[in-house]
């Protein structure tokens, strides 16, 4: 990729091939990096991936343009590079469909229409909720005042209780410490955490150059919760959080850790936006806004592929879990495709 340095040198590390490859879960995806050239010079790079089941590629290509890292090119060339890359992918007769997440600013609309028209593809659009953003304020107290009364009370009371017990917030952890703590928490049965997801997160943290790794530990130095992500442009991106709620169910560790983190971002780092990768739950969701995003399905109009899609749509409720999770990639449903 040395000949692409002129495109990458002004971009965040999350636009580099190392980060993209680190983000691939190899049991479910095959990376597809399309390099668009003009003569001998690289005009742009497009990152996509192909869904697979076991060892079998499905012929379904997924790309997410909502965080501005899918296309690496000069600012005015992005849509043309994207279009060329999609056309190139569809030259492979094995590829049956494209699954794209695009921002609702219409920048890719014409390119998608040209790809669809040139290949005579079936097309479907649907709105999707995926990544969401929380706006911070000029001070932590002002941020708390924006929250609902119960949420604000919880942020303050659980933190006071944590500090009264001798707890400590660590605003900067080394990647090695974070890795060791995450594995220990995983063994304690953290809700929602699994080995392959944690491995993926650690690979991604290793590939970024501005990590955001923080945590809580008690008076004895035992870690209770950690949060990981990175800084990108003027925002902080939260990718994962692990809380030892099994041993400390009454301490609301998630709330305590986020309170400390938001205060540190506001006061120390002057960050005013937090993006939750793939969304956030709980009371904070009421104060977040999803990035306006459209899911676009482009499918080959062949008799066989239309039949497969129709069969999946009709039988999704009867499919085993493994195939059921794949169904919405094959045919639009009430659950549009999301990043894993």
mmCIF file of C-alpha atoms in Angstrom:
data_model
loop_
_atom_site.group_PDB
_atom_site.id
_atom_site.type_symbol
_atom_site.label_atom_id
_atom_site.label_comp_id
_atom_site.label_asym_id
_atom_site.label_seq_id
_atom_site.Cartn_x
_atom_site.Cartn_y
_atom_site.Cartn_z
ATOM 1 C CA UNK A 1 0.000 0.000 0.000
ATOM 2 C CA UNK A 2 3.047 2.316 -0.181
ATOM 3 C CA UNK A 3 1.730 3.940 -3.354
ATOM 4 C CA UNK A 4 -1.445 4.901 -1.465
ATOM 5 C CA UNK A 5 0.408 6.884 1.199
ATOM 6 C CA UNK A 6 -0.653 10.178 -0.396
ATOM 7 C CA UNK A 7 -4.260 9.204 0.325
ATOM 8 C CA UNK A 8 -3.703 7.817 3.823
ATOM 9 C CA UNK A 9 -1.294 10.341 5.316
ATOM 10 C CA UNK A 10 -4.018 12.895 6.101
ATOM 11 C CA UNK A 11 -6.560 10.309 7.311
ATOM 12 C CA UNK A 12 -7.124 8.702 10.686
ATOM 13 C CA UNK A 13 -5.617 5.278 11.324
ATOM 14 C CA UNK A 14 -9.159 3.877 11.105
ATOM 15 C CA UNK A 15 -9.005 4.537 7.349
ATOM 16 C CA UNK A 16 -5.953 2.331 6.927
ATOM 17 C CA UNK A 17 -5.944 -1.281 5.746
ATOM 18 C CA UNK A 18 -4.466 -2.477 9.054
ATOM 19 C CA UNK A 19 -7.528 -1.272 10.983
ATOM 20 C CA UNK A 20 -9.952 -2.684 8.424
ATOM 21 C CA UNK A 21 -8.304 -6.114 8.479
ATOM 22 C CA UNK A 22 -8.220 -6.046 12.288
ATOM 23 C CA UNK A 23 -11.986 -5.415 12.321
ATOM 24 C CA UNK A 24 -12.764 -8.545 10.283
ATOM 25 C CA UNK A 25 -14.184 -11.477 12.226
ATOM 26 C CA UNK A 26 -12.644 -14.290 10.186
ATOM 27 C CA UNK A 27 -15.272 -16.875 11.133
ATOM 28 C CA UNK A 28 -18.011 -14.818 9.451
ATOM 29 C CA UNK A 29 -16.343 -12.550 6.904
ATOM 30 C CA UNK A 30 -13.858 -12.483 4.031
ATOM 31 C CA UNK A 31 -12.126 -9.112 3.476
ATOM 32 C CA UNK A 32 -12.539 -7.536 0.049
ATOM 33 C CA UNK A 33 -10.268 -4.543 -0.547
ATOM 34 C CA UNK A 34 -10.742 -2.944 -3.962
ATOM 35 C CA UNK A 35 -7.918 -0.737 -5.228
ATOM 36 C CA UNK A 36 -8.941 1.699 -7.968
ATOM 37 C CA UNK A 37 -6.082 2.835 -10.202
ATOM 38 C CA UNK A 38 -5.586 5.481 -12.842
ATOM 39 C CA UNK A 39 -2.609 4.363 -14.836
ATOM 40 C CA UNK A 40 -0.011 3.254 -12.330
ATOM 41 C CA UNK A 41 -1.269 5.603 -9.597
ATOM 42 C CA UNK A 42 -3.777 4.545 -6.945
ATOM 43 C CA UNK A 43 -6.879 6.680 -7.202
ATOM 44 C CA UNK A 44 -8.657 5.232 -4.215
ATOM 45 C CA UNK A 45 -9.363 2.263 -1.945
ATOM 46 C CA UNK A 46 -12.727 0.793 -0.993
ATOM 47 C CA UNK A 47 -13.127 -1.553 1.973
ATOM 48 C CA UNK A 48 -15.816 -4.220 1.855
ATOM 49 C CA UNK A 49 -16.276 -7.752 3.132
ATOM 50 C CA UNK A 50 -18.097 -10.876 2.029
ATOM 51 C CA UNK A 51 -20.385 -12.788 4.347
ATOM 52 C CA UNK A 52 -19.621 -16.465 4.729
ATOM 53 C CA UNK A 53 -21.194 -19.417 6.515
ATOM 54 C CA UNK A 54 -18.595 -21.860 7.737
ATOM 55 C CA UNK A 55 -16.085 -22.120 4.894
ATOM 56 C CA UNK A 56 -18.638 -21.125 2.244
ATOM 57 C CA UNK A 57 -18.729 -17.595 0.792
ATOM 58 C CA UNK A 58 -22.311 -16.399 0.299
ATOM 59 C CA UNK A 59 -21.685 -13.953 -2.534
ATOM 60 C CA UNK A 60 -23.098 -11.119 -0.391
ATOM 61 C CA UNK A 61 -20.850 -8.056 -0.084
ATOM 62 C CA UNK A 62 -21.205 -5.640 2.836
ATOM 63 C CA UNK A 63 -19.757 -2.128 3.155
ATOM 64 C CA UNK A 64 -20.427 0.596 5.734
ATOM 65 C CA UNK A 65 -19.901 4.200 4.618
ATOM 66 C CA UNK A 66 -21.430 5.885 7.667
ATOM 67 C CA UNK A 67 -18.140 6.578 9.476
ATOM 68 C CA UNK A 68 -16.268 7.928 6.407
ATOM 69 C CA UNK A 69 -13.739 5.114 6.344
ATOM 70 C CA UNK A 70 -15.198 2.888 3.607
ATOM 71 C CA UNK A 71 -13.700 4.953 0.766
ATOM 72 C CA UNK A 72 -10.182 6.337 0.890
ATOM 73 C CA UNK A 73 -9.619 8.887 -1.871
ATOM 74 C CA UNK A 74 -9.397 12.591 -2.471
ATOM 75 C CA UNK A 75 -12.492 14.389 -1.177
ATOM 76 C CA UNK A 76 -13.933 15.099 -4.614
ATOM 77 C CA UNK A 77 -13.280 11.612 -5.982
ATOM 78 C CA UNK A 78 -14.987 9.442 -3.360
ATOM 79 C CA UNK A 79 -18.265 8.731 -5.167
ATOM 80 C CA UNK A 80 -16.548 7.902 -8.464
ATOM 81 C CA UNK A 81 -14.064 5.587 -6.724
ATOM 82 C CA UNK A 82 -16.958 3.928 -4.896
ATOM 83 C CA UNK A 83 -18.886 3.396 -8.138
ATOM 84 C CA UNK A 84 -15.901 1.917 -9.960
ATOM 85 C CA UNK A 85 -15.236 -0.450 -7.051
ATOM 86 C CA UNK A 86 -18.853 -1.679 -6.939
ATOM 87 C CA UNK A 87 -18.878 -2.251 -10.715
ATOM 88 C CA UNK A 88 -15.620 -4.158 -10.396
ATOM 89 C CA UNK A 89 -17.049 -6.402 -7.686
ATOM 90 C CA UNK A 90 -20.084 -7.200 -9.786
ATOM 91 C CA UNK A 91 -17.944 -8.397 -12.665
ATOM 92 C CA UNK A 92 -17.534 -11.519 -10.572
ATOM 93 C CA UNK A 93 -20.568 -13.622 -11.460
ATOM 94 C CA UNK A 94 -20.312 -15.330 -8.068
ATOM 95 C CA UNK A 95 -21.337 -12.087 -6.294
ATOM 96 C CA UNK A 96 -25.108 -12.116 -5.872
ATOM 97 C CA UNK A 97 -25.751 -8.912 -3.975
ATOM 98 C CA UNK A 98 -24.444 -5.771 -2.283
ATOM 99 C CA UNK A 99 -25.446 -4.720 1.221
ATOM 100 C CA UNK A 100 -24.512 -1.088 1.812
ATOM 101 C CA UNK A 101 -24.952 1.261 4.760
ATOM 102 C CA UNK A 102 -24.767 4.841 3.497
ATOM 103 C CA UNK A 103 -25.308 8.228 5.142
ATOM 104 C CA UNK A 104 -28.525 10.069 4.318
ATOM 105 C CA UNK A 105 -26.694 13.056 2.825
ATOM 106 C CA UNK A 106 -27.251 11.721 -0.728
ATOM 107 C CA UNK A 107 -23.562 11.767 -1.656
ATOM 108 C CA UNK A 108 -23.697 8.165 -2.912
ATOM 109 C CA UNK A 109 -27.182 8.252 -4.440
ATOM 110 C CA UNK A 110 -26.167 8.863 -8.061
ATOM 111 C CA UNK A 111 -23.348 6.307 -7.908
ATOM 112 C CA UNK A 112 -25.689 3.629 -6.512
ATOM 113 C CA UNK A 113 -28.314 4.410 -9.147
ATOM 114 C CA UNK A 114 -25.725 4.018 -11.911
ATOM 115 C CA UNK A 115 -24.515 0.692 -10.488
ATOM 116 C CA UNK A 116 -28.089 -0.528 -10.178
ATOM 117 C CA UNK A 117 -29.036 0.598 -13.711
ATOM 118 C CA UNK A 118 -25.888 -0.749 -15.361
ATOM 119 C CA UNK A 119 -26.407 -4.203 -13.856
ATOM 120 C CA UNK A 120 -30.226 -4.241 -13.897
ATOM 121 C CA UNK A 121 -30.278 -5.124 -10.216
ATOM 122 C CA UNK A 122 -33.230 -5.443 -7.858
ATOM 123 C CA UNK A 123 -33.069 -2.609 -5.341
ATOM 124 C CA UNK A 124 -34.431 -2.060 -1.846
ATOM 125 C CA UNK A 125 -33.892 0.808 0.620
ATOM 126 C CA UNK A 126 -34.710 0.932 4.325
ATOM 127 C CA UNK A 127 -33.848 3.272 7.181
ATOM 128 C CA UNK A 128 -31.588 1.780 9.826
ATOM 129 C CA UNK A 129 -30.424 2.613 13.358
ATOM 130 C CA UNK A 130 -26.818 1.677 13.975
ATOM 131 C CA UNK A 131 -24.154 4.047 15.318
ATOM 132 C CA UNK A 132 -25.404 6.815 17.623
ATOM 133 C CA UNK A 133 -23.900 10.043 18.945
ATOM 134 C CA UNK A 134 -24.112 11.697 22.354
ATOM 135 C CA UNK A 135 -23.393 15.429 22.482
ATOM 136 C CA UNK A 136 -21.379 16.571 25.472
ATOM 137 C CA UNK A 137 -21.357 20.127 26.830
ATOM 138 C CA UNK A 138 -18.806 22.698 27.984
ATOM 139 C CA UNK A 139 -18.806 21.331 31.544
ATOM 140 C CA UNK A 140 -19.641 18.047 33.224
ATOM 141 C CA UNK A 141 -22.220 19.639 35.539
ATOM 142 C CA UNK A 142 -23.999 21.149 32.550
ATOM 143 C CA UNK A 143 -24.036 17.723 30.921
ATOM 144 C CA UNK A 144 -25.607 16.178 34.019
ATOM 145 C CA UNK A 145 -28.282 18.871 34.074
ATOM 146 C CA UNK A 146 -29.341 17.793 30.586
ATOM 147 C CA UNK A 147 -30.140 14.299 31.806
ATOM 148 C CA UNK A 148 -33.403 13.216 33.345
ATOM 149 C CA UNK A 149 -33.734 13.604 37.100
ATOM 150 C CA UNK A 150 -33.409 9.875 37.846
ATOM 151 C CA UNK A 151 -30.441 9.378 35.503
ATOM 152 C CA UNK A 152 -28.681 12.443 36.924
ATOM 153 C CA UNK A 153 -29.257 11.212 40.478
ATOM 154 C CA UNK A 154 -27.833 7.792 39.579
ATOM 155 C CA UNK A 155 -24.713 9.293 38.010
ATOM 156 C CA UNK A 156 -24.022 11.232 41.208
ATOM 157 C CA UNK A 157 -25.087 8.760 43.895
ATOM 158 C CA UNK A 158 -23.384 5.650 42.501
ATOM 159 C CA UNK A 159 -20.184 7.622 42.001
ATOM 160 C CA UNK A 160 -20.227 8.868 45.593
ATOM 161 C CA UNK A 161 -20.735 5.310 46.799
ATOM 162 C CA UNK A 162 -17.859 4.079 44.603
ATOM 163 C CA UNK A 163 -15.516 6.753 45.964
ATOM 164 C CA UNK A 164 -16.607 6.148 49.570
ATOM 165 C CA UNK A 165 -15.527 2.522 49.154
ATOM 166 C CA UNK A 166 -12.056 3.646 48.055
ATOM 167 C CA UNK A 167 -12.568 3.067 44.350
ATOM 168 C CA UNK A 168 -10.357 4.703 41.722
ATOM 169 C CA UNK A 169 -10.912 5.781 38.119
ATOM 170 C CA UNK A 170 -7.920 5.208 35.827
ATOM 171 C CA UNK A 171 -8.188 7.477 32.787
ATOM 172 C CA UNK A 172 -5.342 5.921 30.789
ATOM 173 C CA UNK A 173 -4.548 2.218 30.592
ATOM 174 C CA UNK A 174 -1.867 0.568 28.503
ATOM 175 C CA UNK A 175 -3.085 -1.825 25.836
ATOM 176 C CA UNK A 176 -1.357 -4.702 27.622
ATOM 177 C CA UNK A 177 -3.077 -3.906 30.933
ATOM 178 C CA UNK A 178 -6.409 -3.544 29.165
ATOM 179 C CA UNK A 179 -5.925 -6.914 27.462
ATOM 180 C CA UNK A 180 -5.071 -8.681 30.727
ATOM 181 C CA UNK A 181 -7.990 -7.136 32.614
ATOM 182 C CA UNK A 182 -10.451 -7.876 29.804
ATOM 183 C CA UNK A 183 -9.562 -11.569 29.830
ATOM 184 C CA UNK A 184 -9.991 -11.724 33.608
ATOM 185 C CA UNK A 185 -13.390 -10.035 33.386
ATOM 186 C CA UNK A 186 -14.406 -12.371 30.591
ATOM 187 C CA UNK A 187 -13.800 -15.336 32.891
ATOM 188 C CA UNK A 188 -16.150 -13.767 35.433
ATOM 189 C CA UNK A 189 -19.075 -14.015 33.008
ATOM 190 C CA UNK A 190 -19.498 -10.435 31.831
ATOM 191 C CA UNK A 191 -22.916 -10.109 30.193
ATOM 192 C CA UNK A 192 -22.749 -9.814 26.414
ATOM 193 C CA UNK A 193 -19.017 -10.510 26.158
ATOM 194 C CA UNK A 194 -17.507 -13.370 24.186
ATOM 195 C CA UNK A 195 -13.985 -14.416 23.285
ATOM 196 C CA UNK A 196 -14.088 -13.729 19.543
ATOM 197 C CA UNK A 197 -15.668 -10.304 20.042
ATOM 198 C CA UNK A 198 -13.037 -9.387 22.607
ATOM 199 C CA UNK A 199 -10.228 -10.607 20.334
ATOM 200 C CA UNK A 200 -11.617 -8.439 17.546
ATOM 201 C CA UNK A 201 -11.793 -5.371 19.789
ATOM 202 C CA UNK A 202 -8.205 -5.818 20.954
ATOM 203 C CA UNK A 203 -6.985 -6.143 17.355
ATOM 204 C CA UNK A 204 -8.753 -2.915 16.468
ATOM 205 C CA UNK A 205 -7.337 -1.072 19.481
ATOM 206 C CA UNK A 206 -3.867 -2.210 18.472
ATOM 207 C CA UNK A 207 -4.368 -0.772 14.971
ATOM 208 C CA UNK A 208 -5.394 2.752 16.055
ATOM 209 C CA UNK A 209 -2.907 5.425 17.066
ATOM 210 C CA UNK A 210 -5.098 7.344 19.551
ATOM 211 C CA UNK A 211 -6.544 4.788 21.946
ATOM 212 C CA UNK A 212 -9.078 5.523 24.651
ATOM 213 C CA UNK A 213 -8.726 2.862 27.370
ATOM 214 C CA UNK A 214 -9.961 3.494 30.897
ATOM 215 C CA UNK A 215 -11.306 1.586 33.882
ATOM 216 C CA UNK A 216 -12.403 1.327 37.496
ATOM 217 C CA UNK A 217 -10.579 -0.532 40.264
ATOM 218 C CA UNK A 218 -11.369 -0.953 43.935
ATOM 219 C CA UNK A 219 -9.305 -0.084 46.991
ATOM 220 C CA UNK A 220 -7.433 -3.395 46.672
ATOM 221 C CA UNK A 221 -6.462 -2.711 43.058
ATOM 222 C CA UNK A 222 -8.926 -5.245 41.599
ATOM 223 C CA UNK A 223 -10.440 -4.097 38.310
ATOM 224 C CA UNK A 224 -14.229 -3.860 38.241
ATOM 225 C CA UNK A 225 -14.968 -2.336 34.825
ATOM 226 C CA UNK A 226 -13.192 -1.160 31.677
ATOM 227 C CA UNK A 227 -14.151 0.789 28.569
ATOM 228 C CA UNK A 228 -12.297 0.828 25.267
ATOM 229 C CA UNK A 229 -12.330 2.859 22.085
ATOM 230 C CA UNK A 230 -10.352 5.524 20.288
ATOM 231 C CA UNK A 231 -10.285 9.187 19.327
ATOM 232 C CA UNK A 232 -11.155 10.110 15.772
ATOM 233 C CA UNK A 233 -11.145 13.719 14.563
ATOM 234 C CA UNK A 234 -13.147 15.692 17.159
ATOM 235 C CA UNK A 235 -14.974 12.770 18.746
ATOM 236 C CA UNK A 236 -14.421 9.773 20.981
ATOM 237 C CA UNK A 237 -15.678 6.390 19.803
ATOM 238 C CA UNK A 238 -16.737 3.830 22.422
ATOM 239 C CA UNK A 239 -16.400 0.330 21.026
ATOM 240 C CA UNK A 240 -16.735 -1.924 24.065
ATOM 241 C CA UNK A 241 -17.345 -1.852 27.801
ATOM 242 C CA UNK A 242 -17.033 -4.685 30.317
ATOM 243 C CA UNK A 243 -18.529 -4.468 33.812
ATOM 244 C CA UNK A 244 -18.187 -7.057 36.571
ATOM 245 C CA UNK A 245 -21.867 -6.937 37.467
ATOM 246 C CA UNK A 246 -21.753 -10.609 38.463
ATOM 247 C CA UNK A 247 -19.803 -9.847 41.639
ATOM 248 C CA UNK A 248 -20.992 -6.242 42.084
ATOM 249 C CA UNK A 249 -24.600 -6.144 40.871
ATOM 250 C CA UNK A 250 -25.584 -3.279 43.165
ATOM 251 C CA UNK A 251 -22.864 -0.807 42.148
ATOM 252 C CA UNK A 252 -24.059 0.225 38.655
ATOM 253 C CA UNK A 253 -20.499 0.070 37.367
ATOM 254 C CA UNK A 254 -21.587 1.012 33.848
ATOM 255 C CA UNK A 255 -23.018 4.318 35.075
ATOM 256 C CA UNK A 256 -20.018 5.092 37.286
ATOM 257 C CA UNK A 257 -17.473 4.403 34.550
ATOM 258 C CA UNK A 258 -19.330 6.405 31.922
ATOM 259 C CA UNK A 259 -19.674 9.332 34.304
ATOM 260 C CA UNK A 260 -15.943 9.466 34.915
ATOM 261 C CA UNK A 261 -15.215 8.988 31.216
ATOM 262 C CA UNK A 262 -17.537 11.780 30.078
ATOM 263 C CA UNK A 263 -16.078 14.164 32.652
ATOM 264 C CA UNK A 264 -12.540 13.325 31.519
ATOM 265 C CA UNK A 265 -13.477 13.814 27.861
ATOM 266 C CA UNK A 266 -15.056 17.208 28.590
ATOM 267 C CA UNK A 267 -12.423 18.611 30.952
ATOM 268 C CA UNK A 268 -9.175 16.941 29.950
ATOM 269 C CA UNK A 269 -9.566 16.150 26.252
ATOM 270 C CA UNK A 270 -11.990 18.909 25.208
ATOM 271 C CA UNK A 271 -14.113 16.330 23.393
ATOM 272 C CA UNK A 272 -17.721 17.335 22.702
ATOM 273 C CA UNK A 273 -19.073 14.241 20.938
ATOM 274 C CA UNK A 274 -19.145 10.562 21.859
ATOM 275 C CA UNK A 275 -20.080 7.951 19.274
ATOM 276 C CA UNK A 276 -21.333 4.574 20.474
ATOM 277 C CA UNK A 277 -20.367 1.969 17.882
ATOM 278 C CA UNK A 278 -23.493 -0.049 16.962
ATOM 279 C CA UNK A 279 -25.601 1.913 19.445
ATOM 280 C CA UNK A 280 -26.164 2.119 23.178
ATOM 281 C CA UNK A 281 -28.899 0.989 25.556
ATOM 282 C CA UNK A 282 -30.318 2.247 28.819
ATOM 283 C CA UNK A 283 -31.296 5.794 29.756
ATOM 284 C CA UNK A 284 -28.481 7.397 27.729
ATOM 285 C CA UNK A 285 -30.201 6.356 24.519
ATOM 286 C CA UNK A 286 -32.836 9.049 25.101
ATOM 287 C CA UNK A 287 -30.111 11.667 24.828
ATOM 288 C CA UNK A 288 -28.410 10.243 21.736
ATOM 289 C CA UNK A 289 -29.086 10.684 18.053
ATOM 290 C CA UNK A 290 -28.561 7.922 15.534
ATOM 291 C CA UNK A 291 -26.482 8.784 12.500
ATOM 292 C CA UNK A 292 -29.032 9.089 9.669
ATOM 293 C CA UNK A 293 -28.364 5.910 7.715
ATOM 294 C CA UNK A 294 -29.947 3.998 4.845
ATOM 295 C CA UNK A 295 -29.484 0.297 4.191
ATOM 296 C CA UNK A 296 -29.325 -0.424 0.462
ATOM 297 C CA UNK A 297 -29.858 -3.907 -0.981
ATOM 298 C CA UNK A 298 -28.763 -4.494 -4.578
ATOM 299 C CA UNK A 299 -29.420 -8.018 -5.886
ATOM 300 C CA UNK A 300 -28.923 -9.789 -9.174
ATOM 301 C CA UNK A 301 -32.309 -10.319 -10.844
ATOM 302 C CA UNK A 302 -31.722 -13.965 -11.698
ATOM 303 C CA UNK A 303 -34.498 -16.504 -11.291
ATOM 304 C CA UNK A 304 -32.416 -18.661 -8.931
ATOM 305 C CA UNK A 305 -31.310 -15.827 -6.639
ATOM 306 C CA UNK A 306 -34.814 -14.369 -6.461
ATOM 307 C CA UNK A 307 -36.045 -17.815 -5.499
ATOM 308 C CA UNK A 308 -33.441 -18.150 -2.747
ATOM 309 C CA UNK A 309 -34.353 -14.760 -1.315
ATOM 310 C CA UNK A 310 -38.049 -15.567 -1.378
ATOM 311 C CA UNK A 311 -37.431 -18.902 0.349
ATOM 312 C CA UNK A 312 -35.405 -17.248 3.116
ATOM 313 C CA UNK A 313 -38.114 -14.638 3.613
ATOM 314 C CA UNK A 314 -40.835 -17.264 3.929
ATOM 315 C CA UNK A 315 -38.951 -19.629 6.228
ATOM 316 C CA UNK A 316 -36.885 -17.326 8.454
ATOM 317 C CA UNK A 317 -38.885 -18.175 11.593
ATOM 318 C CA UNK A 318 -38.260 -21.898 11.078
ATOM 319 C CA UNK A 319 -34.529 -21.708 10.335
ATOM 320 C CA UNK A 320 -31.871 -22.807 12.854
ATOM 321 C CA UNK A 321 -30.160 -19.960 14.689
ATOM 322 C CA UNK A 322 -27.075 -19.910 12.459
ATOM 323 C CA UNK A 323 -29.092 -19.543 9.261
ATOM 324 C CA UNK A 324 -31.654 -17.311 10.933
ATOM 325 C CA UNK A 325 -28.964 -14.750 11.728
ATOM 326 C CA UNK A 326 -28.018 -14.775 8.056
ATOM 327 C CA UNK A 327 -31.572 -14.329 6.774
ATOM 328 C CA UNK A 328 -31.746 -10.543 6.958
ATOM 329 C CA UNK A 329 -28.576 -10.342 4.886
ATOM 330 C CA UNK A 330 -30.301 -12.320 2.158
ATOM 331 C CA UNK A 331 -33.699 -10.629 2.159
ATOM 332 C CA UNK A 332 -34.867 -7.319 3.710
ATOM 333 C CA UNK A 333 -36.817 -7.857 6.910
ATOM 334 C CA UNK A 334 -37.831 -5.795 9.908
ATOM 335 C CA UNK A 335 -34.204 -6.189 11.043
ATOM 336 C CA UNK A 336 -32.001 -4.532 8.396
ATOM 337 C CA UNK A 337 -28.286 -5.381 8.242
ATOM 338 C CA UNK A 338 -26.066 -4.067 11.015
ATOM 339 C CA UNK A 339 -22.361 -4.129 11.508
ATOM 340 C CA UNK A 340 -21.402 -7.127 13.673
#
